Coordinates of C-alpha atoms in Angstrom, one line a residue:
M1 CA 76.6 16.2 -28.2
L2 CA 77.9 15.6 -24.7
N3 CA 81.3 15.2 -25.1
R4 CA 82.2 12.0 -22.3
N5 CA 85.4 11.8 -23.3
K6 CA 86.4 14.9 -20.9
K7 CA 89.2 13.6 -18.2
V8 CA 88.5 14.3 -15.0
L9 CA 90.6 14.1 -12.2
C10 CA 89.1 13.4 -8.8
V11 CA 90.2 14.7 -5.5
N12 CA 89.6 13.1 -2.4
L13 CA 91.3 13.5 0.8
G14 CA 88.7 12.7 3.8
Y15 CA 89.5 9.6 6.0
C16 CA 86.0 8.4 7.0
S17 CA 82.6 9.6 7.4
G18 CA 79.5 9.8 4.8
C19 CA 82.3 12.6 2.8
V20 CA 84.2 9.6 1.9
Y21 CA 81.3 7.6 0.9
Y22 CA 79.5 10.5 -0.8
A23 CA 82.8 10.9 -2.5
N24 CA 83.2 7.5 -3.1
S25 CA 80.3 6.3 -4.2
I26 CA 79.8 9.2 -6.5
I27 CA 83.1 8.9 -8.4
R28 CA 81.9 5.0 -8.5
N29 CA 79.1 5.3 -11.1
L30 CA 80.6 8.8 -12.6
T31 CA 80.3 7.7 -16.5
L32 CA 83.2 10.5 -17.6
E33 CA 86.7 9.5 -17.7
K34 CA 87.9 10.1 -14.8
E35 CA 91.7 10.0 -12.5
V36 CA 91.5 9.2 -8.7
W37 CA 93.7 10.8 -6.0
I38 CA 93.2 9.7 -2.6
S39 CA 94.6 10.0 0.9
N40 CA 96.5 6.9 2.1
S41 CA 95.1 7.1 5.6
C42 CA 91.3 7.0 4.1
I43 CA 89.6 4.1 6.0
E44 CA 87.3 3.2 3.2
P45 CA 89.3 3.9 0.1
Y46 CA 88.0 4.0 -3.7
E47 CA 89.3 0.8 -4.5
F48 CA 91.3 2.0 -7.5
A49 CA 92.7 4.9 -7.0
E50 CA 95.3 5.5 -9.2
Q51 CA 97.6 7.7 -6.5
K52 CA 97.6 8.0 -3.0
L53 CA 99.0 10.5 -1.2
K54 CA 100.5 11.2 1.7
V55 CA 97.9 12.9 3.8
A56 CA 96.7 11.6 7.9
P57 CA 94.7 13.5 10.2
G58 CA 96.0 15.6 13.3
K59 CA 97.1 19.2 13.4
L60 CA 100.5 18.0 13.6
N61 CA 100.6 15.8 10.2
F62 CA 98.7 18.0 8.3
L63 CA 101.9 20.8 9.4
W64 CA 104.8 18.6 8.7
Q65 CA 103.2 16.6 6.0
S66 CA 102.3 20.4 3.8
L67 CA 106.0 21.8 4.4
L68 CA 107.2 18.2 3.5
F69 CA 104.5 16.4 0.0
L70 CA 102.4 19.8 -0.5
P71 CA 105.1 21.4 -2.5
W72 CA 105.7 18.0 -4.6
Y73 CA 102.3 17.0 -5.3
S74 CA 101.6 20.4 -6.3
L75 CA 104.4 20.7 -8.7
K76 CA 103.5 17.0 -10.4
L77 CA 99.7 18.1 -10.7
F78 CA 100.5 21.2 -12.4
I79 CA 103.1 19.6 -15.1
L80 CA 100.1 17.1 -15.2
I81 CA 97.9 20.5 -16.1
L82 CA 99.8 22.0 -18.4
L83 CA 100.5 18.9 -20.5
H84 CA 96.6 18.7 -20.7
K85 CA 96.3 15.3 -19.0
Y86 CA 92.9 16.5 -17.5
D87 CA 90.5 19.6 -18.4
S88 CA 88.4 19.7 -15.2
V89 CA 88.8 18.7 -12.0
I90 CA 86.3 17.5 -9.1
V91 CA 87.6 18.5 -5.6
F92 CA 85.1 16.5 -2.6
G93 CA 85.9 18.5 0.4
P94 CA 86.7 19.1 3.1
H95 CA 90.7 19.1 3.8
G96 CA 92.5 22.2 4.3
W97 CA 94.8 20.9 1.3
D98 CA 91.6 21.7 -0.9
F99 CA 91.6 25.3 -2.2
I100 CA 95.8 24.2 -3.4
F101 CA 93.9 21.9 -6.2
L102 CA 91.1 23.6 -7.4
M103 CA 94.0 27.1 -7.8
L104 CA 96.0 24.9 -9.7
F105 CA 93.4 23.9 -12.5
R106 CA 92.1 28.1 -12.1
L107 CA 95.6 29.4 -13.1
C108 CA 95.2 26.6 -15.7
H109 CA 91.7 27.8 -17.1
R110 CA 90.3 24.9 -16.2
K111 CA 87.2 24.2 -14.3
A112 CA 87.4 23.5 -11.0
Y113 CA 84.1 21.4 -9.0
Y114 CA 84.2 22.1 -5.3
V115 CA 81.8 18.9 -3.0
V116 CA 80.3 21.5 -0.2
H117 CA 78.9 19.4 2.3
D118 CA 78.4 21.9 5.0
G119 CA 79.8 25.1 4.5
I120 CA 79.7 26.2 7.5
M121 CA 81.2 23.5 10.4
H122 CA 78.9 23.0 13.3
A123 CA 78.6 24.2 16.5
G124 CA 81.1 22.1 18.2
D125 CA 83.2 21.1 15.3
D126 CA 84.2 24.5 14.6
D127 CA 88.0 25.1 13.9
I128 CA 89.1 28.7 12.7
V129 CA 92.3 27.2 10.3
H130 CA 90.1 24.9 8.9
Q131 CA 87.0 27.5 8.6
K132 CA 89.4 30.3 6.7
L133 CA 90.8 27.3 4.3
L134 CA 87.0 25.8 3.6
V135 CA 85.8 29.4 2.9
L136 CA 88.8 30.2 0.4
A137 CA 88.3 27.0 -1.2
M138 CA 85.0 27.6 -2.0
R139 CA 86.3 31.4 -3.5
I140 CA 88.6 29.5 -5.0
A141 CA 86.1 27.1 -6.8
S142 CA 84.6 28.0 -10.9
N143 CA 81.9 25.5 -9.9
H144 CA 80.4 24.4 -6.5
I145 CA 78.5 20.8 -5.8
F146 CA 76.3 21.0 -2.5
L147 CA 74.4 18.2 -1.3
S148 CA 71.2 20.1 -0.4
H149 CA 69.9 23.5 -1.6
Y150 CA 69.8 24.6 2.1
V151 CA 73.5 24.7 2.1
Q152 CA 73.4 26.7 -1.5
A153 CA 71.4 29.5 0.2
L154 CA 73.4 29.5 3.4
V155 CA 76.7 29.2 1.4
T156 CA 75.5 32.6 -0.7
D157 CA 73.4 34.8 2.5
K158 CA 76.1 33.6 5.1
L159 CA 79.1 34.0 3.4
C160 CA 78.4 35.8 0.0
I161 CA 80.0 33.5 -2.2
S162 CA 77.9 32.8 -5.4
K163 CA 79.4 30.7 -8.1
P164 CA 77.9 28.1 -10.9
Y165 CA 76.6 25.1 -9.2
V166 CA 74.1 21.6 -8.9
V167 CA 72.8 19.9 -6.0
I168 CA 73.8 15.9 -6.2
P169 CA 71.9 15.3 -3.1
H170 CA 73.5 12.3 -0.6
G171 CA 72.2 9.1 -2.1
I172 CA 71.8 5.8 0.0
I173 CA 74.2 4.5 2.9
S174 CA 73.5 0.5 3.0
Y175 CA 76.0 -1.6 4.0
S176 CA 74.0 -4.7 3.9
N177 CA 71.7 -6.2 0.5
N178 CA 69.6 -7.8 3.3
R179 CA 66.0 -5.8 3.3
E180 CA 63.2 -6.3 6.0
P181 CA 59.6 -6.9 5.7
I182 CA 57.9 -3.2 5.7
C183 CA 54.8 -4.9 7.9
E184 CA 57.5 -6.0 10.7
Y185 CA 57.6 -3.6 13.7
K186 CA 58.3 -5.1 17.0
K187 CA 56.1 -4.6 20.5
K188 CA 58.9 -2.9 22.2
P189 CA 61.0 -1.6 19.5
V190 CA 65.1 -0.5 19.6
L191 CA 66.0 3.0 19.2
L192 CA 70.0 4.1 17.8
M193 CA 71.9 7.3 17.4
I194 CA 74.4 6.1 15.7
G195 CA 77.8 7.4 13.4
G196 CA 80.0 10.4 15.2
I197 CA 78.7 11.8 18.6
S198 CA 79.2 15.6 17.9
Y199 CA 78.0 17.9 20.4
Y200 CA 75.7 19.9 17.6
K201 CA 73.7 16.1 17.2
G202 CA 71.8 16.8 20.4
I203 CA 73.5 14.1 22.3
N204 CA 73.1 16.2 25.5
L205 CA 69.1 16.3 24.6
L206 CA 68.5 12.8 24.5
I207 CA 70.1 12.2 27.5
E208 CA 67.7 14.8 29.5
S209 CA 65.1 12.9 27.4
L210 CA 66.2 9.5 29.3
P211 CA 63.8 10.6 32.6
L212 CA 60.9 11.2 30.7
L213 CA 60.7 8.1 29.0
N214 CA 58.5 5.0 29.6
F215 CA 61.2 2.2 28.9
D216 CA 58.5 -0.3 29.5
S217 CA 57.7 0.3 25.7
I218 CA 61.4 0.2 24.6
G219 CA 63.2 -2.6 24.0
E220 CA 66.8 -0.8 24.0
I221 CA 68.2 2.6 23.1
I222 CA 71.7 2.6 21.5
I223 CA 74.3 5.2 21.5
A224 CA 77.1 3.3 18.8
G225 CA 79.6 5.5 17.7
S226 CA 83.4 7.6 18.6
F227 CA 83.1 10.7 20.7
A228 CA 84.3 13.8 19.8
V229 CA 87.1 15.0 22.0
N230 CA 84.9 17.2 23.3
V231 CA 82.0 15.7 23.9
P232 CA 82.3 13.9 27.5
Q233 CA 80.4 10.3 27.6
P234 CA 78.0 10.8 29.9
D235 CA 76.6 7.6 33.0
I236 CA 74.3 5.9 31.7
S237 CA 74.7 3.0 35.1
K238 CA 70.9 4.1 36.3
Y239 CA 69.2 3.0 32.5
T240 CA 69.6 -1.3 32.1
K241 CA 68.6 -0.5 28.4
V242 CA 70.2 2.1 27.5
R243 CA 73.9 1.0 25.7
I244 CA 77.2 3.0 24.8
V245 CA 79.4 2.1 22.5
N246 CA 81.9 4.7 21.9
K247 CA 84.3 3.3 19.3
Y248 CA 84.4 3.9 15.2
L249 CA 82.6 1.5 13.7
S250 CA 83.5 -0.7 10.7
S251 CA 81.4 -1.5 8.0
E252 CA 80.6 -4.5 9.1
E253 CA 79.6 -3.3 12.9
F254 CA 77.6 -0.3 12.3
D255 CA 75.7 -2.4 9.7
A256 CA 74.8 -4.7 12.5
F257 CA 73.8 -1.8 14.8
V258 CA 71.3 -0.2 12.1
R259 CA 69.8 -3.4 10.7
K260 CA 68.9 -4.5 14.5
S261 CA 67.6 -0.9 15.1
D262 CA 63.8 0.2 14.7
F263 CA 64.1 3.9 14.6
I264 CA 67.0 6.4 14.1
L265 CA 67.3 8.8 16.7
M266 CA 68.8 11.9 15.3
P267 CA 67.5 15.4 18.1
Y268 CA 70.1 17.6 15.9
L269 CA 71.2 20.9 17.2
E270 CA 71.3 22.0 14.2
A271 CA 72.3 20.3 10.5
T272 CA 72.9 20.7 6.5
Q273 CA 72.4 17.9 5.2
S274 CA 73.1 14.0 7.5
G275 CA 74.9 10.9 6.8
V276 CA 72.9 10.1 8.9
A277 CA 69.8 10.9 7.3
A278 CA 71.0 8.9 4.5
V279 CA 71.6 6.1 6.7
S280 CA 67.6 6.3 7.4
I281 CA 66.5 6.0 4.2
G282 CA 69.4 3.6 2.7
Y283 CA 68.2 0.6 5.6
A284 CA 63.9 2.6 5.8
K285 CA 64.8 2.8 9.4
P286 CA 62.5 5.8 10.3
A287 CA 64.0 8.3 12.0
I288 CA 63.1 10.6 14.6
V289 CA 64.6 14.3 13.7
T290 CA 64.6 17.8 14.6
K291 CA 63.2 20.6 11.9
V292 CA 66.5 21.9 10.9
G293 CA 69.2 22.2 7.9
A294 CA 68.2 20.1 5.2
M295 CA 66.2 17.5 7.5
E296 CA 62.9 18.2 5.5
E297 CA 64.3 18.4 2.4
Q298 CA 66.0 15.0 2.3
F299 CA 63.1 13.5 4.0
G300 CA 60.1 15.0 3.2
T301 CA 57.3 13.6 4.8
A302 CA 59.2 10.2 5.5
A303 CA 60.3 10.8 8.9
Y304 CA 58.9 11.9 12.4
Y305 CA 59.9 15.5 13.2
M306 CA 60.0 16.8 16.8
K307 CA 58.2 19.7 17.6
S308 CA 61.3 21.8 19.0
I309 CA 64.4 21.0 19.6
T310 CA 63.8 19.9 23.5
S311 CA 64.2 17.5 25.9
I312 CA 60.0 17.3 26.2
D313 CA 59.5 17.3 22.9
L314 CA 62.3 14.9 22.6
A315 CA 60.8 12.5 24.9
N316 CA 57.1 13.1 22.9
A317 CA 57.9 12.3 19.7
I318 CA 59.6 8.7 20.8
H319 CA 56.5 8.0 23.1
Y320 CA 54.6 9.0 19.0
A321 CA 56.6 7.1 17.2
I322 CA 56.6 3.6 18.9
S323 CA 52.6 3.6 19.7
D324 CA 51.3 4.2 16.1
P325 CA 53.0 0.5 14.0
Q326 CA 50.4 1.6 11.0
K327 CA 52.2 5.1 10.6
Y328 CA 55.5 3.1 11.4
I329 CA 54.6 0.8 8.5
K330 CA 53.6 3.7 5.9
I331 CA 57.2 5.9 6.9
R332 CA 59.1 2.7 6.1
S333 CA 57.0 2.0 2.5
E334 CA 57.7 5.6 2.0
L335 CA 61.7 5.3 2.6
K336 CA 61.6 2.7 0.1
D337 CA 60.7 4.9 -2.3
K338 CA 62.9 7.3 -1.8
C339 CA 65.5 4.7 -1.3
D340 CA 64.9 4.1 -5.5
E341 CA 64.8 7.9 -6.3
L342 CA 68.0 8.5 -5.0
S343 CA 70.4 5.3 -6.5
W344 CA 73.9 6.4 -6.8
S345 CA 74.2 5.8 -10.3
S346 CA 71.3 8.6 -10.9
L347 CA 73.0 10.9 -8.6
S348 CA 76.4 10.6 -10.5
Q349 CA 75.0 10.3 -14.0
K350 CA 72.9 14.0 -13.4
L351 CA 76.8 14.8 -12.1
S352 CA 78.7 13.8 -15.4
E353 CA 76.0 15.5 -17.8
Y354 CA 76.5 18.8 -15.4
I355 CA 80.4 18.4 -16.4
C356 CA 80.0 17.5 -19.9
D357 CA 77.2 20.7 -20.7
K358 CA 80.2 23.0 -18.9

């Protein structure tokens, strides 16, 4: 018999992006008795959190808040664990405090589940301190929750960390209930790169491919999302059909851009799993993507794959994708099927059962 009376503490100290969307969606649908602690700086917070911790982004904030607030939170949690308020914890990473919450539960001989998105930070996003804290958290946790088998293998092979684990893939991301007809295809489609624009997402590859594209067959190319501090905004002044929106997108803005688009551009230089792939699936917008990380694990055959990571192959993949309406309709149909498979209720049910069995 599954014991669904176990009380689980869910900790999510993220601020924004797909990691927070994943955490919120899993927590909402967990069938276990739970309590939720989140950051008070979260842009899209879980609505019914019992505790909002004083945590804000930035290295200086991390330092002074670790000195001022973390000892109090740690003491409070330690007492609550000793009073048997919680049976286990799920920490939705990554954050520099993750290892503290995991360690307190391990010291009290409780299960400590850690959600590992990447394991090894992406090129351009890597930070030695955060990487070390991430590795420390993975080593302390009693169990891992991965989003893909690719990341599980990466952590085992590259970091030599092996713990009992379960794979709970990224469910769909959609801010809209509107569903467009599968048969719809524009003669001049809109191509979209969306989300945080980091180096590893291949923004340079996209810019290098622009001179190779036939814009007579393209309605518009939109690059929407805030650029990382180490990624300069490119000069696109000579391309009238290319638009950059360099800002953090609200849910409404994000939804509007995706619904306007016909293809999602994902010329990633590297990847684990991807929240943008979950967007492609959630909105049934076919992606043009490189075969890196867990992209094939997420998409299966429901994507247009580049032959290699070059600007020429990106341009070729775009031309191929926009020239075959029947292929486009077929892939959209496959994405809609995947959308049904990756519902958050079924994913959370799988996680609930995994925790109840332990």
